[in-house]
Short mmCIF file of C-alpha atoms and ligand atoms in Angstrom, two decimals:
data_model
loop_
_atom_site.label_atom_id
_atom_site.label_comp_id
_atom_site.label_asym_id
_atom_site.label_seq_id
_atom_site.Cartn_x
_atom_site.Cartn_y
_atom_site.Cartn_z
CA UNK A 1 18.79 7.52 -20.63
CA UNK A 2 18.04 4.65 -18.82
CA UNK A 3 14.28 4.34 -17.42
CA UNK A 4 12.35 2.07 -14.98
CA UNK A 5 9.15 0.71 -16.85
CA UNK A 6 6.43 -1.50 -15.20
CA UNK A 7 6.15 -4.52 -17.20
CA UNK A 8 3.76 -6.53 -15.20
CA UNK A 9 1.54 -6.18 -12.36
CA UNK A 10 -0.29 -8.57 -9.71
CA UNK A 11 -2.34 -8.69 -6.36
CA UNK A 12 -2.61 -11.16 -4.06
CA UNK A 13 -5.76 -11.77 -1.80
CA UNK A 14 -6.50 -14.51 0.42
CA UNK A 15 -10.24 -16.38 0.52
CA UNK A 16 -11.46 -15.94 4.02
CA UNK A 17 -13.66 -12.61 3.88
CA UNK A 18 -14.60 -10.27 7.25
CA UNK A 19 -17.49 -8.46 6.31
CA UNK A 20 -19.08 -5.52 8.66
CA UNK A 21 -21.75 -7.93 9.12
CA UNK A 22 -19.36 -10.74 10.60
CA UNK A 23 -17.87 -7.29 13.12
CA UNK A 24 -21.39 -6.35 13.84
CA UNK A 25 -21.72 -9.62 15.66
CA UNK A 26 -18.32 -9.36 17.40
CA UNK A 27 -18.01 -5.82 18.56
CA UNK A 28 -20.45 -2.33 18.92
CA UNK A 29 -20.86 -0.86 15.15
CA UNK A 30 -22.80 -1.35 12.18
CA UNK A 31 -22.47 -1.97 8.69
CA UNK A 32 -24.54 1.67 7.81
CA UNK A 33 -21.49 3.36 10.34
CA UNK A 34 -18.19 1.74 8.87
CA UNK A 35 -20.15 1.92 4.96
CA UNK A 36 -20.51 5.46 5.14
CA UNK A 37 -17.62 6.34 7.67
CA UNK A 38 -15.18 4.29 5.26
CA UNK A 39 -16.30 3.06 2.16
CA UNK A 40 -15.41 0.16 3.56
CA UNK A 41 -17.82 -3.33 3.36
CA UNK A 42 -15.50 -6.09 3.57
CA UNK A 43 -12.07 -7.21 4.04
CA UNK A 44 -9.84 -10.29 3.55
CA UNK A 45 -8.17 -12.37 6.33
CA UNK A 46 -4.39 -14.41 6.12
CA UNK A 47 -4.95 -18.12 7.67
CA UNK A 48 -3.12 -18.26 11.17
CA UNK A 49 -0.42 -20.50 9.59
CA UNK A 50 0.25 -18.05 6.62
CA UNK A 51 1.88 -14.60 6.65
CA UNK A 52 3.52 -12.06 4.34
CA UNK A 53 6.10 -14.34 2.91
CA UNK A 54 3.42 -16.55 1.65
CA UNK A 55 1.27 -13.58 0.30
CA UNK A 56 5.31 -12.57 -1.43
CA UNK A 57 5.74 -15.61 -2.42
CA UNK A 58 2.61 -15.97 -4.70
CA UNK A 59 2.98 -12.76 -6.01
CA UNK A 60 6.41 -13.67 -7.80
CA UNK A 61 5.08 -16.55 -8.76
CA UNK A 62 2.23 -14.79 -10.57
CA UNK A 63 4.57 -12.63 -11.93
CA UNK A 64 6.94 -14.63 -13.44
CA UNK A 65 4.17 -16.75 -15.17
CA UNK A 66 2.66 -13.91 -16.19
CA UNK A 67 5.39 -12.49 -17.83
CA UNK A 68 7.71 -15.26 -19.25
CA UNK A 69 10.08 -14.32 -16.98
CA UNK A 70 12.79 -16.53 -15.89
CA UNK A 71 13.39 -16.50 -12.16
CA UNK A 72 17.18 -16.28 -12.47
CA UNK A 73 16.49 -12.97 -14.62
CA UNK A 74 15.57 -11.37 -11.40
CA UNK A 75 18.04 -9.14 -9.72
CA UNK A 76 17.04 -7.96 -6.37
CA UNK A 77 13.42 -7.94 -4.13
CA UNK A 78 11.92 -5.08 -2.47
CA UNK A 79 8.92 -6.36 -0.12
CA UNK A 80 7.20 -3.16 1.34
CA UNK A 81 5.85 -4.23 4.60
CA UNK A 82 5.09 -3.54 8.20
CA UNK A 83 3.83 -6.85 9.46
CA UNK A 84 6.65 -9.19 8.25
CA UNK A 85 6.70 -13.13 9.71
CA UNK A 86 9.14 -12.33 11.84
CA UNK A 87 11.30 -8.88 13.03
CA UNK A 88 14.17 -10.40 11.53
CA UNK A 89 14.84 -11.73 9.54
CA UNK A 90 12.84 -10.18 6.74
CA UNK A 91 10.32 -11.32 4.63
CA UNK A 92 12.15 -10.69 1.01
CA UNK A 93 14.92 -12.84 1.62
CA UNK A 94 12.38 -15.64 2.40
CA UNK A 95 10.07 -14.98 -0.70
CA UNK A 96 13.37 -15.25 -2.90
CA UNK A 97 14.56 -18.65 -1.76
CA UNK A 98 10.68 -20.19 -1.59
CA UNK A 99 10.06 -18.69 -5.07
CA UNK A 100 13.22 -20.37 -7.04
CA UNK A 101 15.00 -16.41 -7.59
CA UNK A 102 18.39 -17.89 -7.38
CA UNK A 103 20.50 -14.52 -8.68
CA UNK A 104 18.37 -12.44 -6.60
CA UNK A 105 18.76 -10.55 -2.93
CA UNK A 106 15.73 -8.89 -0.99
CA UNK A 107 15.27 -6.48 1.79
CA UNK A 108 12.17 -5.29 3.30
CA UNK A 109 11.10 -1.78 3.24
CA UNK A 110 9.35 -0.14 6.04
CA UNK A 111 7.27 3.25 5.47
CA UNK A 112 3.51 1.41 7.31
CA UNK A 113 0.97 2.54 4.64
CA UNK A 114 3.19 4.54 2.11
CA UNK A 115 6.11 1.41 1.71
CA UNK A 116 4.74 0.31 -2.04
CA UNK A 117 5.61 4.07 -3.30
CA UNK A 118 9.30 4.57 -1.25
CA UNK A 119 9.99 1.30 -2.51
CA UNK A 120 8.96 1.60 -6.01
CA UNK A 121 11.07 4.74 -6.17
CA UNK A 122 14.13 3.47 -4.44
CA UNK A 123 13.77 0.65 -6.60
CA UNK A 124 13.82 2.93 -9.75
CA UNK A 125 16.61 4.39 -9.07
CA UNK A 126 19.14 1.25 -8.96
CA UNK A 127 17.54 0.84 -12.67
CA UNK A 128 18.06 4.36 -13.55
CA UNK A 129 21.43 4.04 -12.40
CA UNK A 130 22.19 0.80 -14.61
CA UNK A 131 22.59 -1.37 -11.64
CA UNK A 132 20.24 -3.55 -12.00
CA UNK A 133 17.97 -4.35 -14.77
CA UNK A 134 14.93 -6.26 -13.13
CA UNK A 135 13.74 -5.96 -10.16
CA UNK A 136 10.54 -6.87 -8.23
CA UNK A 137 8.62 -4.68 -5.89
CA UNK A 138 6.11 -6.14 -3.69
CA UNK A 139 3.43 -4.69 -1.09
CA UNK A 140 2.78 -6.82 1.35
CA UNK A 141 0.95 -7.49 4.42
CA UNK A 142 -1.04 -9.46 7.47
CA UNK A 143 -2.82 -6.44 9.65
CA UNK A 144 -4.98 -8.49 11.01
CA UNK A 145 -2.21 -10.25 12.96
CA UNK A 146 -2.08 -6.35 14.55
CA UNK A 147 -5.54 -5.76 15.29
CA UNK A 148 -7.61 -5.52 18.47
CA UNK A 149 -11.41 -6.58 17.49
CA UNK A 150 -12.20 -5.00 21.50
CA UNK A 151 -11.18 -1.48 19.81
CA UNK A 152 -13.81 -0.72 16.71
CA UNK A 153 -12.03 2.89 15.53
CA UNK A 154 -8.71 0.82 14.07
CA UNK A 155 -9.90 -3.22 14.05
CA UNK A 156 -12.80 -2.22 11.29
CA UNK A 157 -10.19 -0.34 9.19
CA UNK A 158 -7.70 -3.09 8.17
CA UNK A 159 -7.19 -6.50 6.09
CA UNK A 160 -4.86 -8.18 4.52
CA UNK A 161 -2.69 -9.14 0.66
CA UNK A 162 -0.89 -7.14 -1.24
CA UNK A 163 0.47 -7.09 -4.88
CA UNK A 164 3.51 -6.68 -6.85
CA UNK A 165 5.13 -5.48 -9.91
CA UNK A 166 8.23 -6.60 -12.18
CA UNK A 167 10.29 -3.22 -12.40
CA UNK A 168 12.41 -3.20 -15.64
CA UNK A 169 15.10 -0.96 -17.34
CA UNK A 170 14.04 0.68 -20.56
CA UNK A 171 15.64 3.16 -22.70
CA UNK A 172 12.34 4.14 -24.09
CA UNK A 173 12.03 7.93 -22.90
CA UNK A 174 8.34 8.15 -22.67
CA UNK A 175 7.24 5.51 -20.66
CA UNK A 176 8.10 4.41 -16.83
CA UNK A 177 8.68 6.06 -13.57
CA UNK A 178 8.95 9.97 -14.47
CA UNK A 179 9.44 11.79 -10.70
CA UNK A 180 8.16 11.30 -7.21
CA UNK A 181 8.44 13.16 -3.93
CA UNK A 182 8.66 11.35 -0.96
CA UNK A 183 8.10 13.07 3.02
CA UNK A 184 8.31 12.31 6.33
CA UNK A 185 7.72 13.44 9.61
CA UNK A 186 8.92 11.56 12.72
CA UNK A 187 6.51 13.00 14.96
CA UNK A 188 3.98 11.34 13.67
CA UNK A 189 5.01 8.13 15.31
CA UNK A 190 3.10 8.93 18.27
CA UNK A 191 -0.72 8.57 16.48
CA UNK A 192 0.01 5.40 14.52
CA UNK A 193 2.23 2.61 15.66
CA UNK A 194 2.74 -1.21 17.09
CA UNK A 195 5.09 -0.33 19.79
CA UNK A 196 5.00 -4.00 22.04
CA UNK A 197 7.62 -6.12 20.37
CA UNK A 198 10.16 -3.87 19.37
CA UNK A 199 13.49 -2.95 21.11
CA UNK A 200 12.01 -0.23 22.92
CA UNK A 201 9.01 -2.46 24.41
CA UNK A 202 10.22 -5.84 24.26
CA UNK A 203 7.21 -8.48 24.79
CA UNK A 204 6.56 -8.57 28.55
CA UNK A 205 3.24 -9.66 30.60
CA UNK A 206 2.78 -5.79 30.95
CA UNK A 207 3.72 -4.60 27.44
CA UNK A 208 1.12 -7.67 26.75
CA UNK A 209 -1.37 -6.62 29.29
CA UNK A 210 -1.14 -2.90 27.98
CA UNK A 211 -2.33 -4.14 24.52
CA UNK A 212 0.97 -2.79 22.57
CA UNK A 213 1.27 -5.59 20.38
CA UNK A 214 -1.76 -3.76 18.60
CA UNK A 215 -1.83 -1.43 16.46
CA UNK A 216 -2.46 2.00 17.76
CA UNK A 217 -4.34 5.18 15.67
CA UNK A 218 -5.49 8.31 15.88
CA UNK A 219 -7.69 7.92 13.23
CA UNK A 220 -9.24 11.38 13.20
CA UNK A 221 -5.92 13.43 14.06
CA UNK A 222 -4.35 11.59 10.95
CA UNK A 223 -7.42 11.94 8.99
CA UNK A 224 -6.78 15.74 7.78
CA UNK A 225 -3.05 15.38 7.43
CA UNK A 226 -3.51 12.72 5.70
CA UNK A 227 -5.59 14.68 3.18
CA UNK A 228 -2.98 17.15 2.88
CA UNK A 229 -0.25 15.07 2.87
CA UNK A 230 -1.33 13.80 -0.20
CA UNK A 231 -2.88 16.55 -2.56
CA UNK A 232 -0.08 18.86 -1.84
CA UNK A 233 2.34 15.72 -2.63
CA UNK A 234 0.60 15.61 -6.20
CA UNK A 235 0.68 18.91 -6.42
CA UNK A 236 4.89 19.24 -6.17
CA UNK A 237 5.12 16.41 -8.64
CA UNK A 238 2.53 18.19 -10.76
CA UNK A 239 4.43 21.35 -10.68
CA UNK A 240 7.65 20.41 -10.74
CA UNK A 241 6.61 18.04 -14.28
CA UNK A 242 4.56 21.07 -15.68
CA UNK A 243 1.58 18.44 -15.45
CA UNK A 244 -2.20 19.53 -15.82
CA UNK A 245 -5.45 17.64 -14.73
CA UNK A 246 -5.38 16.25 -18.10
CA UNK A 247 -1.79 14.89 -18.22
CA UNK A 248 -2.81 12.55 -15.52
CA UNK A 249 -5.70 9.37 -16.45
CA UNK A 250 -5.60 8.08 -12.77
CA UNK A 251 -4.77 8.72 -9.31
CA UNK A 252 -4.00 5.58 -7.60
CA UNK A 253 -4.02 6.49 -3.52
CA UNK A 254 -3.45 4.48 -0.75
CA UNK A 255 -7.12 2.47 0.68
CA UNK A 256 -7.54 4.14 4.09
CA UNK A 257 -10.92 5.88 3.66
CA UNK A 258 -13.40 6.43 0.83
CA UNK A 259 -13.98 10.19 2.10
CA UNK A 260 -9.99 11.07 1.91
CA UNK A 261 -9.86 9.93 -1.68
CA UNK A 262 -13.00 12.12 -2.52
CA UNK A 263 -11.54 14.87 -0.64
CA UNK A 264 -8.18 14.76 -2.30
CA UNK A 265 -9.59 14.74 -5.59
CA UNK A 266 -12.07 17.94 -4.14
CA UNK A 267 -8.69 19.50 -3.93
CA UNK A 268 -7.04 18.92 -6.83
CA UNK A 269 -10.09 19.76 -9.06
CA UNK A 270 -9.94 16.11 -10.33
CA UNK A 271 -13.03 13.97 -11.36
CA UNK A 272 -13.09 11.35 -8.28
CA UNK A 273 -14.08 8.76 -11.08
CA UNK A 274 -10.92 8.69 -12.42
CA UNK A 275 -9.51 8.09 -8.63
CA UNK A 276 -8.66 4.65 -8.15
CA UNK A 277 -11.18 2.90 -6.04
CA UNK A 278 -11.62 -0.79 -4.24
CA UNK A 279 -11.55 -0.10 -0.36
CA UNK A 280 -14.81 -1.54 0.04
CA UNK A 281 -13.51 -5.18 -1.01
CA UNK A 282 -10.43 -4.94 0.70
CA UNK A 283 -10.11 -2.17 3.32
CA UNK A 284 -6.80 -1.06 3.61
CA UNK A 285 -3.84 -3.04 3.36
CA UNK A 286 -1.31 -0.56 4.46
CA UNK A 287 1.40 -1.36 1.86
CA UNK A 288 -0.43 -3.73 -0.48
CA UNK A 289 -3.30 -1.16 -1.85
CA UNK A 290 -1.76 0.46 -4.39
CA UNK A 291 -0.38 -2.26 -6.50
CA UNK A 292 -3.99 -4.32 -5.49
CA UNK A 293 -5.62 -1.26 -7.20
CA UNK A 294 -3.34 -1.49 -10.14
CA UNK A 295 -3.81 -5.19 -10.15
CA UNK A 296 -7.35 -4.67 -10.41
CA UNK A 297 -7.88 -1.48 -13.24
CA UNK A 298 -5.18 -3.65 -14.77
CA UNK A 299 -7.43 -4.07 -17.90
CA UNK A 300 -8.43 -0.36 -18.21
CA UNK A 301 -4.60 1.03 -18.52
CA UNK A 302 -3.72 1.94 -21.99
CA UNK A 303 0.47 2.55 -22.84
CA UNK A 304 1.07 6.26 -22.16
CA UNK A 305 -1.44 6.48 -19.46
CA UNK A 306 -0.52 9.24 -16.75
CA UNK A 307 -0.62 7.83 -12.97
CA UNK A 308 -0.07 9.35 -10.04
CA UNK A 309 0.48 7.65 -7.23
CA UNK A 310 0.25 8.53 -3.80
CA UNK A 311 0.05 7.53 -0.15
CA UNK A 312 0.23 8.79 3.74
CA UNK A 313 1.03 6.46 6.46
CA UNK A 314 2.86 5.52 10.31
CA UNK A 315 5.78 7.27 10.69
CA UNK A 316 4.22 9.49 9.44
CA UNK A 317 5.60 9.27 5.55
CA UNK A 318 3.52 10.27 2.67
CA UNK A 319 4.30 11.65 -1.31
CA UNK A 320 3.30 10.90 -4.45
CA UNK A 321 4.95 9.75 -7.69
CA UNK A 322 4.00 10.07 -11.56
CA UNK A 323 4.71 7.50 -14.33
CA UNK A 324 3.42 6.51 -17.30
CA UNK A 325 2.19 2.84 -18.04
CA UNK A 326 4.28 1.12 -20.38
CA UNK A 327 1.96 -1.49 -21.89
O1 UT7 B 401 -3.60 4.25 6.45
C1 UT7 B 401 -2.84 4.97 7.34
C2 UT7 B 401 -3.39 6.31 7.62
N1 UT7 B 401 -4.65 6.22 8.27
C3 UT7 B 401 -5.68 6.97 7.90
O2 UT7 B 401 -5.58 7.71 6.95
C4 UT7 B 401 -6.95 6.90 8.71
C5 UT7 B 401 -7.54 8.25 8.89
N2 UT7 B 401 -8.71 8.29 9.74
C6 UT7 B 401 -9.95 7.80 9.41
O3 UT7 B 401 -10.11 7.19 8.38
C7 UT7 B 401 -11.11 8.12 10.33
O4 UT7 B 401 -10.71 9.08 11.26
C8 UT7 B 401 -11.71 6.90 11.06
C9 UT7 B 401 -12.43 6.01 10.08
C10 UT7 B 401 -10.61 6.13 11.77
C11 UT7 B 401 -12.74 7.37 12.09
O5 UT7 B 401 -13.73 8.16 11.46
P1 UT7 B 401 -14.19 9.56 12.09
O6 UT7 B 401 -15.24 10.10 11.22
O7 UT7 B 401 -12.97 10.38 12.32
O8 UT7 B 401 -14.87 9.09 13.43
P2 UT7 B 401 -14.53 9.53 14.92
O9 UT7 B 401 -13.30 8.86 15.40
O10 UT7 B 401 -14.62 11.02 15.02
O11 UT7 B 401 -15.78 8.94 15.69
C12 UT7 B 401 -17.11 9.46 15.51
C13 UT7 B 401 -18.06 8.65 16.36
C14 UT7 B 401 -17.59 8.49 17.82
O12 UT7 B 401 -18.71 8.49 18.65
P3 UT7 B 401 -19.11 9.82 19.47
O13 UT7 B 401 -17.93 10.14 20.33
O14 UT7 B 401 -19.36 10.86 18.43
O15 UT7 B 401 -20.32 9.40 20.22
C15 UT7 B 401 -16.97 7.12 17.83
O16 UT7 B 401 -17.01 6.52 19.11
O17 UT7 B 401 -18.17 7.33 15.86
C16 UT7 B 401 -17.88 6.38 16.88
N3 UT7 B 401 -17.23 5.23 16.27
C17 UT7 B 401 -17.91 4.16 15.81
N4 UT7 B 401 -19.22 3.87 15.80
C18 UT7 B 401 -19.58 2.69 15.25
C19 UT7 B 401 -15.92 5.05 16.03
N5 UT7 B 401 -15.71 3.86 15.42
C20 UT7 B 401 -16.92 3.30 15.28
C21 UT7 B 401 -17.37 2.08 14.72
N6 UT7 B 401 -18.70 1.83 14.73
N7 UT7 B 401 -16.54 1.19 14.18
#
């Protein structure tokens, strides 16, 4: 049986850092209310001329050096994002021609803050199915483009990178992508979305005026469902995989807030050290936190490790997927 092993992870961050004490000076809050609210002390800000095809773009790179790869060996490009350069066309198909991956397409996958795991899985299964044999996921994206610094419950929340993994077939049965559950509920769109721009509010002097070319959130309706969302997403994978606690080294959640990840791991009866953790460097990148989190604990995976992986985002989508590390 044919499986879907990563072989090589990266992140992507760029230099210019927003700390709470650079929003204290630009808006009404305080480093003690967003550090203990969030988790959250600083986040990282894309150039004006730069957006998620550049952030795309150095991630293949990266990965291809890092792993001897050949860029012709790639077969296809999934870029998980919400804030592409431009509505169309998407970002993948750019970050394939600017990075040299000449036998490769690329389409951009849209699920806001869950898009790394829906596009991991889909993804896995064109490997699983023999289709393809390598393929390279990315999570990508510019929220800062998207926020309004006049509105401190969302503007404090967000920054921007991403990472990226080289997805590869295997017909080792122990290690790669084991099972995942993905959800959705289109109700949600109502608490969490950039409505000006789109077909449905094209970009007029009111749609402008109105502010919809922000980012909208109910932070503390999605709070608790986000919670939810997510332990009870484990807990389907966990079932349905006869997992334990033990069977699983690290969660690796989506960045929104420091108290969902402790809460989720309240839930599950699962030691919160062993819950991936770097929201306070980075914030939350929507799409790009989970592989910048496995970018970073890199170095502390062992082959065979158990990870689940999970996220809740716009839309709303949310779920949770289990593999083991392959190197
Ligand atoms: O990633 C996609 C999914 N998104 C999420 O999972 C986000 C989920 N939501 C959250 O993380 C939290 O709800 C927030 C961080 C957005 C907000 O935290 P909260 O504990 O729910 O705060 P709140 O909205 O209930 O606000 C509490 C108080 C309010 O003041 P009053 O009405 O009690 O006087 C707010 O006006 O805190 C005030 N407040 C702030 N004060 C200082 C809100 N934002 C700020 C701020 N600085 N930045």
């Amino acid at each position: 049986m044919i499986k879907a092993i990563i072989s090589a992870v990266t992140g992507y961050v760029p230099e210019e850092v927003l700390s709470n004490q650079d929003l204290e000076r630009i808006m009404d809050t305080s480093n003690e209310w967003i550090t203990t609210r969030t988790g959250i002390k600083e986040r990282r800000i894309m150039p004006s001329d730069k957006a998620v095809t550049y952030i795309g773009t150095r991630i293949v790179q990266d990965l291809l050096k890092k792993s001897n790869t050949n860029p012709e060996e790639i077969d296809m490009v999934i870029c998980a994002t919400c804030s592409g350069d431009f509505i169309m066309p998407d970002s993948a198909n750019s970050i394939c021609y600017q990075s040299g991956l000449t036998e490769a397409f690329g389409f951009d996958l849209n699920a806001a803050c869950s898009g790394f795991l829906f596009a991991l899985h889909t993804a896995s299964q064109f490997i699983r199915s023999g289709t393809y044999q390598k393929v390279i996921v990315i999570g990508a994206e510019k929220m800062s483009a998207y926020m309004n610094y006049e509105d401190r419950t969302t503007s404090i929340l967000f920054g921007d990178g991403g990472g990226g993994v080289i997805l590869e077939a295997s017909t080792d049965s122990i290690y790669g992508i084991v099972d995942a559950v993905l959800k959705g509920d289109g109700s949600g769109y109502r608490y969490l979305n950039i409505r000006g721009g789109g077909s449905l509010h094209p970009l007029t002097e009111e749609s402008f005026a109105a502010k919809e070319h922000y980012l909208y959130q109910d932070g503390k309706r999605i709070f608790k469902r986000a919670i939810r969302g997510m332990y009870e997403a484990i807990d389907e994978v966990m079932k349905r995989n006869q997992l334990e606690n033990d069977d699983v080294d690290w969660i690796v959640p989506h960045q929104a807030n420091d108290r969902i990840l402790s809460s989720v791991a309240e839930h599950l009866n699962y030691p919160y050290e062993k819950v991936m953790n770097n929201i306070a460097k980075f914030g939350n990148t929507s799409a790009g936190t989970i592989p910048l989190c496995l970018w970073e604990y890199e170095d502390q995976l062992k082959k065979g490790d158990g990870l689940m992986l999970t996220a809740f985002g716009g839309g709303f989508t949310w779920g949770a997927l289990f593999l083991r590390w392959a190197y």
